[in-house]
XYZ file of C-alpha atoms in Angstrom:
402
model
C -12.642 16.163 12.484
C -11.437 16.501 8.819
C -7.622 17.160 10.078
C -7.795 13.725 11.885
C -8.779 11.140 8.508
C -7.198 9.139 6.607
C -7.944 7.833 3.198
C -6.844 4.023 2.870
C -8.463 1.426 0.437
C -9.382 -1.899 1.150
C -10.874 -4.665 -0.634
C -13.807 -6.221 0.852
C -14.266 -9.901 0.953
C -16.156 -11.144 -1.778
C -18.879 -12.095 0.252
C -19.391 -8.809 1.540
C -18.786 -6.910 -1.868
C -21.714 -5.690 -3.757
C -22.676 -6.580 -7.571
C -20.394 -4.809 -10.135
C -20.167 -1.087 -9.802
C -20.796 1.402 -12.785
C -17.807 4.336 -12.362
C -20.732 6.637 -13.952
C -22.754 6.828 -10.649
C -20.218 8.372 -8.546
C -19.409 6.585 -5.335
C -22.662 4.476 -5.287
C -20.406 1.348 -4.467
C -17.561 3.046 -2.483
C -18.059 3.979 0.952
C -17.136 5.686 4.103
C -14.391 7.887 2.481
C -14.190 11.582 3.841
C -14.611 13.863 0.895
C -11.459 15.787 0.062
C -13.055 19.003 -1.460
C -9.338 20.113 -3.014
C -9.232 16.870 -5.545
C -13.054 18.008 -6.981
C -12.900 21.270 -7.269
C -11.365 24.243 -8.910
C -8.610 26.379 -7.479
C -6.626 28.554 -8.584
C -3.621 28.215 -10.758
C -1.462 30.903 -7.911
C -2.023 27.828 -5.493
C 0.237 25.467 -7.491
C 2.863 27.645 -8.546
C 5.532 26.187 -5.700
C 5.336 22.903 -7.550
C 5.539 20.893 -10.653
C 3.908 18.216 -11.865
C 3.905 16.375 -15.274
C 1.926 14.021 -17.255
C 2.389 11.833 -19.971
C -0.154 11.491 -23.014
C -2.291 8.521 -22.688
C -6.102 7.773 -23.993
C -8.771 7.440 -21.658
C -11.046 5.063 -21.217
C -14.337 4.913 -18.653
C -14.110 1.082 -17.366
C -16.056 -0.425 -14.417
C -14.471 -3.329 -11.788
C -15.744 -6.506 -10.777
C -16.781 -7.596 -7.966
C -15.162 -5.069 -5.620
C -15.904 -2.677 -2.874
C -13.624 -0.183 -0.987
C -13.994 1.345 2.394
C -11.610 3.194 4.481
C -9.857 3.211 7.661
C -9.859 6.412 10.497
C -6.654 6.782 12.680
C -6.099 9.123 15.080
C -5.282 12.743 14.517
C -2.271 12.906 16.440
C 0.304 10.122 14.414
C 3.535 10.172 15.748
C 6.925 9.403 14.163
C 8.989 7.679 17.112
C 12.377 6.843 17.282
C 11.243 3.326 17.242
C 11.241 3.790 13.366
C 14.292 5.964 13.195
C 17.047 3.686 14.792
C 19.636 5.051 12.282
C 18.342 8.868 13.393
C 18.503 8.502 16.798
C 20.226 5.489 18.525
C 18.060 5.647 21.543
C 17.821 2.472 22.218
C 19.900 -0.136 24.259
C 21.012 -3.208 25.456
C 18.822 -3.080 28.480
C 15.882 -0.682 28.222
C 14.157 1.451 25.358
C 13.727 4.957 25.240
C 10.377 6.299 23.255
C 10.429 9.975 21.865
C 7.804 11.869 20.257
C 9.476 13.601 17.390
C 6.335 15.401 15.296
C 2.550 15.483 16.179
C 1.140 15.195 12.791
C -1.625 18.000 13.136
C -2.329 17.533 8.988
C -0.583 20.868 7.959
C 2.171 18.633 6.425
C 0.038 15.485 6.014
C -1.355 12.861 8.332
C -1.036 9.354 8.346
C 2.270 9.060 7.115
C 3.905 5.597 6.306
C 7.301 3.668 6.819
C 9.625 6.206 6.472
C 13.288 5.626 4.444
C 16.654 7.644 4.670
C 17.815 8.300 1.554
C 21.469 8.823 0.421
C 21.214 12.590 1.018
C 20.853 11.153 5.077
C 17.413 12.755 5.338
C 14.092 10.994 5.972
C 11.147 11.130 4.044
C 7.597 9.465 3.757
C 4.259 9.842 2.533
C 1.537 11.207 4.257
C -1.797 9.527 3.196
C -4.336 12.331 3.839
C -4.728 15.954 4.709
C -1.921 18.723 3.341
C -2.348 21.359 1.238
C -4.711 20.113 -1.297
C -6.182 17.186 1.300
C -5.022 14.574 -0.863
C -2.056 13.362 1.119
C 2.113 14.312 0.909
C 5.495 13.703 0.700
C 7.807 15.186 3.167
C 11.192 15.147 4.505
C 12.114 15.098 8.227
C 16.337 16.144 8.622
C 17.207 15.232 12.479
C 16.379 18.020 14.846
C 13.845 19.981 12.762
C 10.137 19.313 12.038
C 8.963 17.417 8.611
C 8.348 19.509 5.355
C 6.233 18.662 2.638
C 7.661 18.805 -0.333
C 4.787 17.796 -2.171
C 1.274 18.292 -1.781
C -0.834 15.624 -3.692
C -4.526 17.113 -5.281
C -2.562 19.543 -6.656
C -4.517 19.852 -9.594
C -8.457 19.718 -10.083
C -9.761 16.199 -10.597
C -6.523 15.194 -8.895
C -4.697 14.078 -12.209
C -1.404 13.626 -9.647
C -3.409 11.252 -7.718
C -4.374 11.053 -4.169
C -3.531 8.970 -1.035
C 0.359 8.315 -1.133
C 0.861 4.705 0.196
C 5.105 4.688 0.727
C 8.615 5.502 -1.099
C 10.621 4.032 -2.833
C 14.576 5.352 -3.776
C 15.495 4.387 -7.069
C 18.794 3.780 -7.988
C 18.934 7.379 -10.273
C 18.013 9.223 -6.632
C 14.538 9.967 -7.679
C 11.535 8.899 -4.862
C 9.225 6.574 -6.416
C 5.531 5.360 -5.243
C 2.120 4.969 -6.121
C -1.139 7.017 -4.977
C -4.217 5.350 -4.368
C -6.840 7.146 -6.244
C -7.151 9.625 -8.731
C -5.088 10.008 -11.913
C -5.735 10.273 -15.881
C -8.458 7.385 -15.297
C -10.699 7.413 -11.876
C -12.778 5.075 -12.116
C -14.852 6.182 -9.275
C -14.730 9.078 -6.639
C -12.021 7.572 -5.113
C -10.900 4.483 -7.157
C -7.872 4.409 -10.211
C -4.183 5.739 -8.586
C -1.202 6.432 -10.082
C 2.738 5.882 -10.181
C 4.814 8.721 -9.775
C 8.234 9.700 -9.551
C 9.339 12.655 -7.660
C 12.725 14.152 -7.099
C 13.759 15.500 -3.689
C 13.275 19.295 -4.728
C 9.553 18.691 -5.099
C 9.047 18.404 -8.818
C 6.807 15.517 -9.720
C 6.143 13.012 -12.638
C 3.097 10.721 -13.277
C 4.299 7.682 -14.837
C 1.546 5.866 -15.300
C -2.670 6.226 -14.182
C -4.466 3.186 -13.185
C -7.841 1.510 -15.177
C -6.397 3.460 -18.527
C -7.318 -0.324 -19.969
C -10.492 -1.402 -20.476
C -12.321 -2.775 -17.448
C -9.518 -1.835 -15.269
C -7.358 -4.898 -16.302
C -4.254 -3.220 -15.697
C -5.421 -2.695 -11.944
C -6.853 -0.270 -9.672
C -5.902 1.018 -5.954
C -2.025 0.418 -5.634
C -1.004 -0.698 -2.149
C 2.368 -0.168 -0.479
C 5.525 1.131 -1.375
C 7.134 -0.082 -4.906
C 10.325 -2.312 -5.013
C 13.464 -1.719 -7.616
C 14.411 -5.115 -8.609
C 18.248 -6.000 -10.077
C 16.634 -5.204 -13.791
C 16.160 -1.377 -12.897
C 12.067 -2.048 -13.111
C 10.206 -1.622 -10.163
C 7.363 -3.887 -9.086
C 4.215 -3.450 -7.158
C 0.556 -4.450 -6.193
C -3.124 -3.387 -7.020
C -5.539 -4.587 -4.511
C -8.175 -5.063 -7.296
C -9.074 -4.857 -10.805
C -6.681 -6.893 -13.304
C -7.894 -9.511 -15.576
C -10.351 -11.019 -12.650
C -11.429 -7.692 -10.634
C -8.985 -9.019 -7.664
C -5.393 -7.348 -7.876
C -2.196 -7.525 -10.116
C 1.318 -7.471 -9.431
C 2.463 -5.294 -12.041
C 6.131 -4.139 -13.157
C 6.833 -0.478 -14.531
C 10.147 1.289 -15.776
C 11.828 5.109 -14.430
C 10.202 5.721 -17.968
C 6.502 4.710 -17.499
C 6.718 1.539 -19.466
C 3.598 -0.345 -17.646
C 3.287 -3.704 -17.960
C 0.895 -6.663 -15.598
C 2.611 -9.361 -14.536
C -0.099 -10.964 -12.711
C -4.005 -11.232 -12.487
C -4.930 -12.700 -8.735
C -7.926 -15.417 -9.128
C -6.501 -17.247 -12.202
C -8.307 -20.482 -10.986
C -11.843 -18.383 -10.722
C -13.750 -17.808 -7.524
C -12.855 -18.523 -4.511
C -9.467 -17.624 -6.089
C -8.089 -20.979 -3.839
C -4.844 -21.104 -5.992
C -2.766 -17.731 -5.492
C -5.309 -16.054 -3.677
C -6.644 -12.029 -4.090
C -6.670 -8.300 -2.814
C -2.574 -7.860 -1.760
C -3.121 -5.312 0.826
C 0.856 -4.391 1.009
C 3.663 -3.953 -1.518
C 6.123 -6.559 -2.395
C 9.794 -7.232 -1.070
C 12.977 -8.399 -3.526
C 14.711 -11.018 -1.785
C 18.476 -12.127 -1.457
C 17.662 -14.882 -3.901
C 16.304 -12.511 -7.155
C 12.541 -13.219 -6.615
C 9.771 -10.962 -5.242
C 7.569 -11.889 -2.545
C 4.897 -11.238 -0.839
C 1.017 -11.489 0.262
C -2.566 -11.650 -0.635
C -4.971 -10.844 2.151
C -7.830 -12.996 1.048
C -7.855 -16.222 -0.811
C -6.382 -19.538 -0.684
C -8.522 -21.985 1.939
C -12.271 -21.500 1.973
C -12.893 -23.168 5.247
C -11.447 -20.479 7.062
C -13.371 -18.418 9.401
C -13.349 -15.876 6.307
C -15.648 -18.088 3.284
C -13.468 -16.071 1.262
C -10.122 -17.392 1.989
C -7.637 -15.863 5.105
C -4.770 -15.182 2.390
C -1.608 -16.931 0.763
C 2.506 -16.142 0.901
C 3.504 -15.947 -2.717
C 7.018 -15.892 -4.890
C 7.005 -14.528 -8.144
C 9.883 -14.044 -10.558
C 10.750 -10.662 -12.153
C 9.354 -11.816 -15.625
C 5.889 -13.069 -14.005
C 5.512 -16.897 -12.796
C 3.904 -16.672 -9.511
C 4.266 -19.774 -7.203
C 1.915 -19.814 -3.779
C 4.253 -20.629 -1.363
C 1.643 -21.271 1.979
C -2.036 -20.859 2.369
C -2.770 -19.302 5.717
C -5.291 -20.582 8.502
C -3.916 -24.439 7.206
C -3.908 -25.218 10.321
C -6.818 -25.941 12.768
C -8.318 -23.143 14.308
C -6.201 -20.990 12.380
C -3.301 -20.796 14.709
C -1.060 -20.637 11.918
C -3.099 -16.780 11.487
C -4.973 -15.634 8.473
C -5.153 -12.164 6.337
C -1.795 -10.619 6.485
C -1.908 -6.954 5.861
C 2.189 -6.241 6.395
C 4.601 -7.226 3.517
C 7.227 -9.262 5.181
C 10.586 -8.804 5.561
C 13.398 -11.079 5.068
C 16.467 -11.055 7.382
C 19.953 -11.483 7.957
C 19.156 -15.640 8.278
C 17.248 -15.574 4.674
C 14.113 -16.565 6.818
C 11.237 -14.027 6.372
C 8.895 -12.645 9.166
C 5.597 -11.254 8.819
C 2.726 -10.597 10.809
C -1.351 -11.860 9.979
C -4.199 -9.932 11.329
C -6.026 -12.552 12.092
C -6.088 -16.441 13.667
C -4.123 -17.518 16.304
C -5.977 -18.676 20.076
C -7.610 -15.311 20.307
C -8.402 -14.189 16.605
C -6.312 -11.125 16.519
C -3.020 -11.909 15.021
C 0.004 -13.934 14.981
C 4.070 -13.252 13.900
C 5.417 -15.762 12.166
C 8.602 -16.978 9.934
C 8.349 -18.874 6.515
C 11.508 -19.931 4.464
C 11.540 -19.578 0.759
C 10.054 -22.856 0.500
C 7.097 -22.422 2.397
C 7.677 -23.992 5.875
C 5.840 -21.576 8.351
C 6.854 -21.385 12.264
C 4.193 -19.200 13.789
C 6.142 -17.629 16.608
C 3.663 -15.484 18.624
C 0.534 -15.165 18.836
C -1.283 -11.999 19.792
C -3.489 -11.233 22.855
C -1.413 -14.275 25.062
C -0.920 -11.454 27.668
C -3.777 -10.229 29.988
C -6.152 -7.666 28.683
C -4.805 -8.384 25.413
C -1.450 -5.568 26.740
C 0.639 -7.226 24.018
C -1.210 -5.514 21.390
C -3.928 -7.385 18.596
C -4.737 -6.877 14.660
C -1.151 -6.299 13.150
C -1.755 -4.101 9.935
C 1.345 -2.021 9.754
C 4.421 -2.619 7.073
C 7.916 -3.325 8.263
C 10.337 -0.630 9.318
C 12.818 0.908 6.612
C 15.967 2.700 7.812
């Protein structure tokens, strides 16, 4: 059912990537992606006329990755917002027992597979849904207590999707402006559904492309942005590409409320099996009490993992670009330390920060742990321990924002 997909990129292990992929033949390399009609073909200018959207000159260029492959992942078409992500909204929740409410059945007419959502200063909340909407390529709505969400943009907008496709989270930046990053589309596809974008939007609905991914040669400056963006103490904000860069395996790259684009890092600096700082961050980064971004790869680090290709690293980097690995996961025999962390990690009131992996621990299917600033890790659960695995496996999601 088209209403019930959702278009999310990941990086395949290299192992299980194919040879390089020429953007020219379509989606030879890219697969299991429904088809969102809206982003390839022409509508009407009357369609578009409830929003704005606005793009900054830049040259194009046709450039190919290396080494990379993306497939997608299928929820559900009934995703629910919960109280369990809107503590500030709804204080249902006690000392003593928990109290779960469905608040919206996303049926796709506003979006479906929204993210973390965030209250912004005006006290509403808003996310962005990945898929489905007006145009199929995804939204961004708003959700005020008591009343159902409204999208306030719908992504596709335009033909060839030049606005981008496949919102992955929000950011509010210090001017009150939402800021994020779309997964495909933009000045520069480099396939069907490869290239992305950085936009900022204000909460009326009128949206800006700051930048479009692979408008460098060869896609060095990144393709496939993943997770929300982060405003660091400069004013810049800072986010991830799950591939391209300088070795076809993700960036960490910092832009300005302007546009001005700049890569901070290239993942696989050491050369394959990238077993220095690792490759393909699946999740955004997080600024931390002490000044420094943080975050994690997904793949890299150890080779003798149960993945050839490395279960992932934790990594610091400063705002102006040295990136220090911090932990390599599955160190530890059998893995139980876990191994390919999807989530960024978030750091709490005790400076500690606590994640979750996807992978390793007794049963394979996930652990939660806590790792200091230094690198110690303390894995503190691992998934599956329960009986018919009723604690829940495969961790993927973000942490909460409210």
């Amino acid at each position: 059912m088209r209403g019930s997909s959702r278009v999310r990129f990941r990086v395949l292990p290299h192992s299980q990537a194919g040879s390089r992929f020429d953007p020219t033949q379509g989606n030879s390399e890219i697969s299991g992606f429904p088809r969102p009609d809206s982003c390839i073909r022409p509508r009407s200018p009357g369609r578009r006329a409830t929003q704005t959207a606005t793009h900054p000159d830049q040259p194009h260029y046709v450039a190919a990755e290396k080494n990379m492959k993306l497939e997608s992942f299928y929820t559900s078409a009934a995703l629910i917002l919960t109280t369990l992500m809107l503590v500030v909204a709804s204080s249902t929740i006690t000392a003593t027992a928990q109290t779960f409410t469905i608040l919206y059945n996303f049926d796709g007419s506003v979006g479906a597979s929204p993210s973390t959502l965030i209250q912004a200063i005006d006290g509403n909340l808003y996310g962005a849904a990945g898929s489905n909407g007006l145009y199929s390529g995804g939204t961004v709505f708003k959700l005020t207590p008591g009343s159902d969400p409204t999208a306030i943009y719908n992504f596709c907008a335009q033909s060839g999707c030049p606005d981008g496709g496949g919102p992955t989270g929000l950011t509010e930046g210090s001017d009150g402006n939402f800021y994020g990053t779309t997964q495909y589309g933009g000045l520069h596809p480099c396939g069907e559904y490869c290239g992305g974008t950085v936009f900022k939007l204000t909460a009326k609905g009128t949206l800006t492309s700051l930048y479009s991914f692979c408008s460098q040669s060869d896609c060095t400056d990144g393709v496939a942005p993943q997770g929300a963006l982060v405003q660091a103490t400069d004013g810049n904000f800072y986010g991830t590409t799950a591939a391209g860069g300088a070795y076809g395996k993700g960036t960490i790259f910092k832009i300005s409320s302007r546009g001005n684009f700049s890569t901070l890092h290239s993942f696989c600096r050491s050369g394959w099996p990238c077993s220095v700082d690792g490759y393909g961050p699946s999740a955004g980064l997080i600024r931390a009490s002490d000044g420094y971004l943080y975050g994690t790869t997904t793949y890299g680090g150890i080779s003798g993992c149960y993945f050839k290709d490395g279960c992932g690293t934790f990594f610091q980097i400063a705002p102006k670009g040295k990136l220090t690995t911090l932990y390599h996961f599955c160190s530890l025999s059998g893995c139980a330390d876990g191994g390919n962390p999807w989530a960024a990690p978030l750091q709490a009131a005790d400076g500690n920060f606590y994640g979750t992996t996807q992978y390793g621990g007794p049963s394979n299917v996930g652990t939660a742990f806590k790792i200091t600033s230094s690198g110690s890790l303390t894995t503190l659960y691992s998934f599956c321990s329960q009986s018919s695995c009723s604690d829940g496996e495969w961790p993927q999601i973000g942490r909460a924002h409210v």
